[in-house]
Coordinates of C-alpha atoms and ligand atoms in Angstrom, one line a residue:
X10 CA -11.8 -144.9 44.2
X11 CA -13.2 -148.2 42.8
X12 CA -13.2 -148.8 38.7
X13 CA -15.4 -149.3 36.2
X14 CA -14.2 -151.0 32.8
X15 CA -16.5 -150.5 29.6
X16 CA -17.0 -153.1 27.2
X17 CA -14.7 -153.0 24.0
X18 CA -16.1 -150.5 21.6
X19 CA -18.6 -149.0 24.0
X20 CA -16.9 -146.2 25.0
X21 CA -17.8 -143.6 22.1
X22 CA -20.3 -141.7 23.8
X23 CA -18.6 -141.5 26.4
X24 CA -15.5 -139.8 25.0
X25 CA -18.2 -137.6 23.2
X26 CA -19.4 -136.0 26.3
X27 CA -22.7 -138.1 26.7
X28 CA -23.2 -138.3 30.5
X29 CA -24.9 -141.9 30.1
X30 CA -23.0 -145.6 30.4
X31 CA -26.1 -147.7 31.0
X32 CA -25.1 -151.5 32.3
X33 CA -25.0 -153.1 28.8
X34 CA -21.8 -151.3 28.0
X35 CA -20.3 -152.1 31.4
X36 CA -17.6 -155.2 31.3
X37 CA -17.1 -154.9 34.5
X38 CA -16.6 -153.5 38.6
X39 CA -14.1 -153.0 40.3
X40 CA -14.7 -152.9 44.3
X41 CA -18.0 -152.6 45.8
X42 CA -19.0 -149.0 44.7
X43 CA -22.3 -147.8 47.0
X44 CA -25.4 -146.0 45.5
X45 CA -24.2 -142.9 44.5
X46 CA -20.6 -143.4 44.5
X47 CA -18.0 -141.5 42.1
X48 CA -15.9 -143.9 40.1
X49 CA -13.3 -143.8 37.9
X50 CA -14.5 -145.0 34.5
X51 CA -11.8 -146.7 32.0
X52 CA -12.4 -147.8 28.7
X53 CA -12.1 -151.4 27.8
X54 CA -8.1 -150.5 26.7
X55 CA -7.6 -149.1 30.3
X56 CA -7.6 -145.5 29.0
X57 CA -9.1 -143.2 31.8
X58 CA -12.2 -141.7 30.9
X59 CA -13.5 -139.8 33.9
X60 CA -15.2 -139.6 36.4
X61 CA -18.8 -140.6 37.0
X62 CA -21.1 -141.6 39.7
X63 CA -22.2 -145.2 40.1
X64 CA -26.0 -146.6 40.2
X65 CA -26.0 -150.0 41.4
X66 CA -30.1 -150.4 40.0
X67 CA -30.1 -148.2 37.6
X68 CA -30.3 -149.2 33.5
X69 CA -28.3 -146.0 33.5
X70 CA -24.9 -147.7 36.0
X71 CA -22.7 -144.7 35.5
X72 CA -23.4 -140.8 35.2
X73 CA -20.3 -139.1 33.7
X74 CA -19.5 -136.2 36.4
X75 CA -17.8 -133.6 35.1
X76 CA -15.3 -131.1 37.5
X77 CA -14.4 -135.0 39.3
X78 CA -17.7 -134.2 40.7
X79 CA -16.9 -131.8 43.0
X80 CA -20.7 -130.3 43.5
X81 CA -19.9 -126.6 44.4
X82 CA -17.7 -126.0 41.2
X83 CA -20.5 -127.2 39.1
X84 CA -23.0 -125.5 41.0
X85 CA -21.3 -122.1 40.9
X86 CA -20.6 -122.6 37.2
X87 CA -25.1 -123.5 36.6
X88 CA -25.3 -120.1 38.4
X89 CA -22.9 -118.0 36.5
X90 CA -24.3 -119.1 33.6
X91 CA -27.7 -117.8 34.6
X92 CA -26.1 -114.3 35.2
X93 CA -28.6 -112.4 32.6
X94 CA -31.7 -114.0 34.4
X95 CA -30.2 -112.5 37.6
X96 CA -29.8 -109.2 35.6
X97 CA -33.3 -108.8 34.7
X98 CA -32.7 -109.6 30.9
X99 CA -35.5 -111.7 30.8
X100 CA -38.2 -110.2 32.6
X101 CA -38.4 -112.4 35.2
X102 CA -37.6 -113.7 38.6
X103 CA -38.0 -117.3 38.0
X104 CA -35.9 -119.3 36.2
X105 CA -34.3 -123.1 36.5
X106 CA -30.3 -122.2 38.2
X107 CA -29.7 -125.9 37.8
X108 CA -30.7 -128.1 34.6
X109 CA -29.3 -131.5 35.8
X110 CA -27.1 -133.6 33.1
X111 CA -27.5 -130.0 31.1
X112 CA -26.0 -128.5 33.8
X113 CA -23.3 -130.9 34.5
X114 CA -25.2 -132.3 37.7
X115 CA -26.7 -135.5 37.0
X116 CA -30.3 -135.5 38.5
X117 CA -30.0 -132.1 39.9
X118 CA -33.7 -129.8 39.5
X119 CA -33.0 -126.2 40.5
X120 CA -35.7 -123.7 39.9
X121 CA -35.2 -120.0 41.6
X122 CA -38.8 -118.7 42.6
X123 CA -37.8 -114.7 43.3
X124 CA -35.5 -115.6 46.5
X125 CA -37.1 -119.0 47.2
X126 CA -35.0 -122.2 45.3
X127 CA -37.1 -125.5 44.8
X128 CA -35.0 -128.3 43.8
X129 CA -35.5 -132.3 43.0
X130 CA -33.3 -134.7 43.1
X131 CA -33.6 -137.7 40.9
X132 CA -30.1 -140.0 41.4
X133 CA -28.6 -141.8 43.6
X134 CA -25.5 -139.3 43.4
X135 CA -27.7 -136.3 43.6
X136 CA -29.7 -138.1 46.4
X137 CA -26.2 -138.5 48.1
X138 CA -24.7 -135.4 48.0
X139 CA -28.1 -133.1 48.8
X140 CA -27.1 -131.2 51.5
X141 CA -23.5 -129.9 49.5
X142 CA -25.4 -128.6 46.4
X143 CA -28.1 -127.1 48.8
X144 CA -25.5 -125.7 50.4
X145 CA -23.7 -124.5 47.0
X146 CA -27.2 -122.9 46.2
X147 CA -27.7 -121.4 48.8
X148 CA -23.9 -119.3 48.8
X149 CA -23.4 -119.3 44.8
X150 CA -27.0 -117.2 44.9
X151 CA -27.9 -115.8 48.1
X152 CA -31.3 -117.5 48.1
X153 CA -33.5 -117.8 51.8
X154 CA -33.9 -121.2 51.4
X155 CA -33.7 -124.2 49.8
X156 CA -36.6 -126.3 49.6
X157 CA -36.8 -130.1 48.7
X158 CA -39.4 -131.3 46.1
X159 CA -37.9 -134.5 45.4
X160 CA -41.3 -136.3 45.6
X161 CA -40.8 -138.1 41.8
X162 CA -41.7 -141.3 40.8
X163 CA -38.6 -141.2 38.6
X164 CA -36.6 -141.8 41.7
X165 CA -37.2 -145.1 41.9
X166 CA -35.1 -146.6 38.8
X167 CA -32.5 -145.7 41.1
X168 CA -33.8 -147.5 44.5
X169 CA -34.6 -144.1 46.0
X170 CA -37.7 -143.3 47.9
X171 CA -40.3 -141.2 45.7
X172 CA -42.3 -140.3 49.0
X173 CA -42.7 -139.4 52.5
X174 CA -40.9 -136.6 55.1
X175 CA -36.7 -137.7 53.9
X176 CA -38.1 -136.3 50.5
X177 CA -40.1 -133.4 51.1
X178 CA -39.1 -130.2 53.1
X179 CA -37.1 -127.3 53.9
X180 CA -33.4 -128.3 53.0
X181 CA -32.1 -125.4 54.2
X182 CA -32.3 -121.7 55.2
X183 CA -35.8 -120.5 55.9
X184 CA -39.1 -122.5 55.4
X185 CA -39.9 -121.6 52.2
X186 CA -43.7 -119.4 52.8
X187 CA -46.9 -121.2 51.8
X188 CA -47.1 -118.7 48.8
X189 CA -44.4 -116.9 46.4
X190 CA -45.2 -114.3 43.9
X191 CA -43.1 -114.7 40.6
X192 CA -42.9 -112.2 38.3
X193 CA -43.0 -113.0 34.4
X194 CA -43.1 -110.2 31.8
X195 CA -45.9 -107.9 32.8
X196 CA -47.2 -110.9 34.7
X197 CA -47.6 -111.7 38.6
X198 CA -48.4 -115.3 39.3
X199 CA -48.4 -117.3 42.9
X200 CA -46.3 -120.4 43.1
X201 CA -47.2 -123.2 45.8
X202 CA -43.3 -124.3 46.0
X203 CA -44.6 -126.7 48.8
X204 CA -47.5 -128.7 46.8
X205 CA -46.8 -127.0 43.3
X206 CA -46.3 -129.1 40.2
X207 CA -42.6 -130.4 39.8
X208 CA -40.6 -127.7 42.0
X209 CA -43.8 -125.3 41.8
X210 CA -44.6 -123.9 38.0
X211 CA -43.9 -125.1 34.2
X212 CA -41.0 -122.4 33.8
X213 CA -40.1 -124.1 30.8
X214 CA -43.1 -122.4 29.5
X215 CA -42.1 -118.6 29.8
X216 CA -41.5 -117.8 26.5
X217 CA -44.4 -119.7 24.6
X218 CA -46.7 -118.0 27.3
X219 CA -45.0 -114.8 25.7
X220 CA -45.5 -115.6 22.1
X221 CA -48.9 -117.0 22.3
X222 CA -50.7 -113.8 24.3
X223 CA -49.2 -112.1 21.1
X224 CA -51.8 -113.7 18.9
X225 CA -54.6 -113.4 21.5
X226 CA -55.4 -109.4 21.6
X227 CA -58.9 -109.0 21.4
X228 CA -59.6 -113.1 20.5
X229 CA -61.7 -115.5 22.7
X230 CA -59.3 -118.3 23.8
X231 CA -59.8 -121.8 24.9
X232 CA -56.3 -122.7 27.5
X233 CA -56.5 -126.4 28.1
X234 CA -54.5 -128.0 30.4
X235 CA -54.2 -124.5 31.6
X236 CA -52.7 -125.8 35.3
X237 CA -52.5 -122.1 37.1
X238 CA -53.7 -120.1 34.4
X239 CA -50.4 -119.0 33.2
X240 CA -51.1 -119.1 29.5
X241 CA -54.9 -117.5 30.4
X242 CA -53.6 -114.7 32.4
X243 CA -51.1 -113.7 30.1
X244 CA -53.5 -113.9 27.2
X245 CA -55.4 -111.5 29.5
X246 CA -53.0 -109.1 29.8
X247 CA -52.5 -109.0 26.3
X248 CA -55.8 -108.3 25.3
X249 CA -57.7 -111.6 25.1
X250 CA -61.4 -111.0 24.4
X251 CA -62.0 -114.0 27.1
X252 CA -60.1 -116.9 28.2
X253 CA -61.1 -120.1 29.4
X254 CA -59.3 -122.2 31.3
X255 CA -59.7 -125.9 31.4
X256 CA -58.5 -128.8 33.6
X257 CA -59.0 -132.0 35.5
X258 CA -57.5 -130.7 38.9
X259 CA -59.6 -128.3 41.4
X260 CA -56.8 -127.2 43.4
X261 CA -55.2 -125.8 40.1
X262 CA -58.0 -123.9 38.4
X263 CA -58.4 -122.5 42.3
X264 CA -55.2 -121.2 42.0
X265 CA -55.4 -120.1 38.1
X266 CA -58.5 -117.8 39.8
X267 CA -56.3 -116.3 42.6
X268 CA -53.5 -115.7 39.5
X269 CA -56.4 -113.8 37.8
X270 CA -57.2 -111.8 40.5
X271 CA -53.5 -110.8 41.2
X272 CA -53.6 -109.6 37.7
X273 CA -56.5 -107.8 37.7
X274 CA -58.4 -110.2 35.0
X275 CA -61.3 -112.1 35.1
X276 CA -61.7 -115.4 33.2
X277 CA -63.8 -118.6 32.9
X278 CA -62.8 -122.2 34.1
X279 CA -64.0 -125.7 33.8
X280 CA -63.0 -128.5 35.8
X281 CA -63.1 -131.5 33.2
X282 CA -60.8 -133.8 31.0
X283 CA -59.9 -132.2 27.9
X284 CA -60.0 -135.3 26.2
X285 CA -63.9 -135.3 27.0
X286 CA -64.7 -131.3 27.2
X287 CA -62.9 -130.7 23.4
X288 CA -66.3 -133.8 22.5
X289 CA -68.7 -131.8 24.3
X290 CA -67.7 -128.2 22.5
X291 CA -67.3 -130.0 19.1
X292 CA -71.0 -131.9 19.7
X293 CA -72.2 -128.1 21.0
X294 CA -70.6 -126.8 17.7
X295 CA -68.5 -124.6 19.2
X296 CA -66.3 -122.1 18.3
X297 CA -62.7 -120.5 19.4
X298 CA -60.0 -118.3 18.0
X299 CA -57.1 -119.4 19.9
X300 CA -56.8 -122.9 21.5
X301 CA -54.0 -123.6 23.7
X302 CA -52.9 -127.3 24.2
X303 CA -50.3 -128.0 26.7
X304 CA -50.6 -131.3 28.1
X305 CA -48.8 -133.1 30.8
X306 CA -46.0 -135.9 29.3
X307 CA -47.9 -138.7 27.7
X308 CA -44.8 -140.8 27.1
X309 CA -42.9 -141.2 29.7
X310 CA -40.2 -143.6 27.8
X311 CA -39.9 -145.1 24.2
X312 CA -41.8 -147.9 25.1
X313 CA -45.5 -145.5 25.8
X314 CA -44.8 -143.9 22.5
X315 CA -47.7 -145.8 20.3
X316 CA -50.3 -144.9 23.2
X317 CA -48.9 -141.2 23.6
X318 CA -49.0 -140.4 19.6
X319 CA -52.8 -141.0 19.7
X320 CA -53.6 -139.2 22.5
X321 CA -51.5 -136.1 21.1
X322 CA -53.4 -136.8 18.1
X323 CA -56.6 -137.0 19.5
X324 CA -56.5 -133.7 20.9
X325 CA -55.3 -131.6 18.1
X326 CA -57.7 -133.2 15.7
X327 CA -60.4 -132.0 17.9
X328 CA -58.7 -128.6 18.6
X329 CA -58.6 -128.0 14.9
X330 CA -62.2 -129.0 14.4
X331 CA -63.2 -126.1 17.2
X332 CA -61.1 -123.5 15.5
X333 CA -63.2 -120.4 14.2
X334 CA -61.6 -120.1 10.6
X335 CA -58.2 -118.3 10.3
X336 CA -58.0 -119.3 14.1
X337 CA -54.7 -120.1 15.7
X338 CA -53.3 -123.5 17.4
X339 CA -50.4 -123.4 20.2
X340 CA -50.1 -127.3 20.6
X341 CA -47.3 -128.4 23.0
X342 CA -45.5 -131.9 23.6
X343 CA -43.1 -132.0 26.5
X344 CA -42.1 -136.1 26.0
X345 CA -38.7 -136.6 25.9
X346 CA -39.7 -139.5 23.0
X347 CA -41.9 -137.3 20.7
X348 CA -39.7 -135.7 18.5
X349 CA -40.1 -132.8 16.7
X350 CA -40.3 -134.6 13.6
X351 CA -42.4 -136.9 15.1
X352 CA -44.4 -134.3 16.6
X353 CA -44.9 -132.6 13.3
X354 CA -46.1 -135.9 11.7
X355 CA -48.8 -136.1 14.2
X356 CA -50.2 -132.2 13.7
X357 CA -49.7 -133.6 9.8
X358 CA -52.5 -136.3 10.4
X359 CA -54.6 -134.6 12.5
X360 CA -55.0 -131.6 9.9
X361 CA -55.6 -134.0 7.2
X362 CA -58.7 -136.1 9.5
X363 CA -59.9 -132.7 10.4
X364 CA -60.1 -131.7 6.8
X365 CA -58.0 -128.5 7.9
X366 CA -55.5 -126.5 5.8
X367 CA -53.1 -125.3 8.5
X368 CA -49.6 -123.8 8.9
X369 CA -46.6 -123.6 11.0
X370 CA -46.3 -119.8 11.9
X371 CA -43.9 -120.4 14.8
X372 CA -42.4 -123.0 16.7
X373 CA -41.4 -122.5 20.4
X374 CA -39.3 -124.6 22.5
X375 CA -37.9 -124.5 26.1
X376 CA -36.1 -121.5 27.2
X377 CA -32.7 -120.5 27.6
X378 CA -32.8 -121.5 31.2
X379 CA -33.3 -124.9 30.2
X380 CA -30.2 -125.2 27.9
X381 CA -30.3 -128.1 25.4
X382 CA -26.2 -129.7 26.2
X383 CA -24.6 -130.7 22.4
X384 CA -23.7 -133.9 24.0
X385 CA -26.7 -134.8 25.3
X386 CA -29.7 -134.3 22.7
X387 CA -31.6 -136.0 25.6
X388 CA -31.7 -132.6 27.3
X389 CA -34.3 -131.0 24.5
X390 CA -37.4 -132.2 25.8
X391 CA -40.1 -129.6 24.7
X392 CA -41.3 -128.5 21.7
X393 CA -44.2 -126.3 20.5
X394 CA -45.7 -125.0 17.0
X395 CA -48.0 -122.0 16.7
X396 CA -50.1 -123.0 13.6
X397 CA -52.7 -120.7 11.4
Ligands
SAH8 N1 -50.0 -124.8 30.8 C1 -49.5 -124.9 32.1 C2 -48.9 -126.2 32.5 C3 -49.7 -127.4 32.2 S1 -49.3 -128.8 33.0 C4 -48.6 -123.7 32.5 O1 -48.3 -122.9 31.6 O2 -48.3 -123.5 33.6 C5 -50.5 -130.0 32.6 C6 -51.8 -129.8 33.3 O3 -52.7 -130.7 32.8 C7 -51.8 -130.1 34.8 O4 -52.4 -128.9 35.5 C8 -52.8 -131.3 35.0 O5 -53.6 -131.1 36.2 C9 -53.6 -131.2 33.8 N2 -54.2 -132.5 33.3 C10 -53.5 -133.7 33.1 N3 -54.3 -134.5 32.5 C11 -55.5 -133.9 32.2 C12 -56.7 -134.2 31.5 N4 -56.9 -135.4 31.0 N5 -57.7 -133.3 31.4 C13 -57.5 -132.1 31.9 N6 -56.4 -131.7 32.6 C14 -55.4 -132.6 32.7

């Protein structure tokens, strides 16, 4: 196995359990290691620090691998852990099997859609070794098929292709069907696994759909960015008064009405940019008692921070302007950058510019499929505040 050598005094994350070396703290290579690769990572003393897998383009060289890599250990482990979800503890039959670095497998997606599994891979090691955790997936659960959605721009920091057939399609097992009915809480919902969203749906989402129906019973609610209605048909089901859904993509809010129907519900839909539709309502002084706001990442690295703040900004001052008084908020942020205290400042300034005296009731975050490793705070990506 060739060798990698870290740079004296750059090897504290590592021995911490952070899965990241990123090519600053490399000294040096030893042999040619491929995309992909596993390596043997030494500290700059020569003490042997592990295994990891090696990234020739990457910022990130080296992704620590724990279990020497060996895919169908850590696979089977992901799995185990998501023994309750299998159980029915949570009321559902989707959930993420596989939360990459999280999870022990660097660039590894997993989500299990009731049977179905949807997975992305976003490394060069994950790239490289798709057909053994497929495989892993496919025994460790029982699953029909495995389905590959690695169609991510992310993927090409690492030199990997982010489009065409080698990134899209059945993996193995069965084709996955053009349709797959999830279940979540008292809700049924359809997931397009094929042309879905990241592997299909937001599952990260489950239980913030759950709290906020609980302040909708009988209230008219205004779900932006509402993708397939999840948050509008589960506000339904609760008892919502009316829902409406907004967002900028046709395909989706056709979907969020097929979701309705499923359910039984009937709810309203604009096709529009929030940013633009939250001006119109405020010009039209309008009114709601529950706005949802759950938009897609605005930062996608430190360096779109600045421009992401004011958009997140942007919409929650306008949000709290529509709110009828005593109304409620559920304001999302799923950038990896936006911290919750960072987060929390912006909510802050927006209260005060829309001269509104609000409150923190609850705060939500990504659920326990979508575990947050000690080692790697990177992992806790979403966070969400119900405010009064
Ligand atoms: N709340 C959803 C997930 C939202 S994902 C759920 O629980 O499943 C973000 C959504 O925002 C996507 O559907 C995307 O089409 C939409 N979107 C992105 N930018 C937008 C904009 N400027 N205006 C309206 N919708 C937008």
């Amino acid at each position: 196995m060739d060798k990698v050598f870290l740079r004296q005094g750059r090897d504290k994350p590592t021995r911490g359990g952070h899965p990241w070396i990123f090519s600053g703290a490399v000294e040096r290579v030893q042999g040619h290691p491929g995309a992909g690769d596993a390596v043997e990572v030494f500290s700059a003393k020569g003490d042997v620090l592990g295994i990891g897998a090696f990234s020739p383009v990457s910022q990130i060289r080296v992704r620590m691998l724990p279990c020497n890599g060996d895919a169908d250990t850590l696979v089977r482990r992901a799995v185990e852990r998501r023994k309750r979800f299998f159980e029915g503890a949570e009321g559902t039959d989707a959930f993420r099997l596989v939360h990459a670095e999280a999870d022990g497998l660097p660039g590894v997606v997993a989500d299990w859609y009731a049977g179905w599994i949807s997975v992305q891979f976003s490394t060069a090691w994950a790239e490289k070794n798709k057909v053994a955790i497929a495989e892993a997936l496919m025994s460790a659960t029982g699953a029909k098929g495995v389905y590959n959605r690695s169609d991510v721009a992310a993927r090409k920091r690492e030199g990997l292709d982010a489009e065409g057939a080698a990134v899209e399609g059945s993996l193995c097992g069965e084709d996955a069907p053009e349709k797959v009915v999830i279940r979540e809480g008292e809700m049924h919902l359809y997931v397009d696994i094929r042309h879905g969203h990241k592997t299909g749906y937001y599952l990260d989402q489950r239980d913030a759909r759950r709290r906020v129906a609980a302040y909708c019973v009988g209230r008219r609610v205004l779900n932006c960015f509402s993708y397939t209605g999840g948050f509008g048909v589960a506000a339904m089901l609760a008892g919502a008064a009316h829902v409406t859904n907004v967002d900028s993509s046709a395909p989706a809010l056709a979907e969020a009405k097929a979701n309705a129907c499923l359910n039984g519900v009937e709810m309203e839909y604009r096709e529009a940019d929030v940013f633009a539709h939250l001006r119109r309502l405020r010009d039209a002084n309008e009114r709601f008692d529950v706005i949802i706001l759950d938009p897609p990442k605005f930062a996608e690295s430190k360096g779109q921070l600045m421009r992401a703040l004011r958009g997140y900004k942007d919409i929650n001052l306008l949000a709290m302007k529509l709110l009828a008084p005593g109304g409620t908020l559920a304001t999302f942020s799923c950038s990896g950058a936006v911290t919750s205290d960072i987060f929390d400042t912006v909510l802050r300034e927006a209260a005060q510019d829309a001269r509104r005296d609000m409150r923190i009731v609850e705060r939500t975050r990504q659920g326990a499929d979508h575990p947050v490793a000690l080692a790697f705070p990177e992992s806790e990506y979403l966070k969400g505040a119900i405010l009064q």
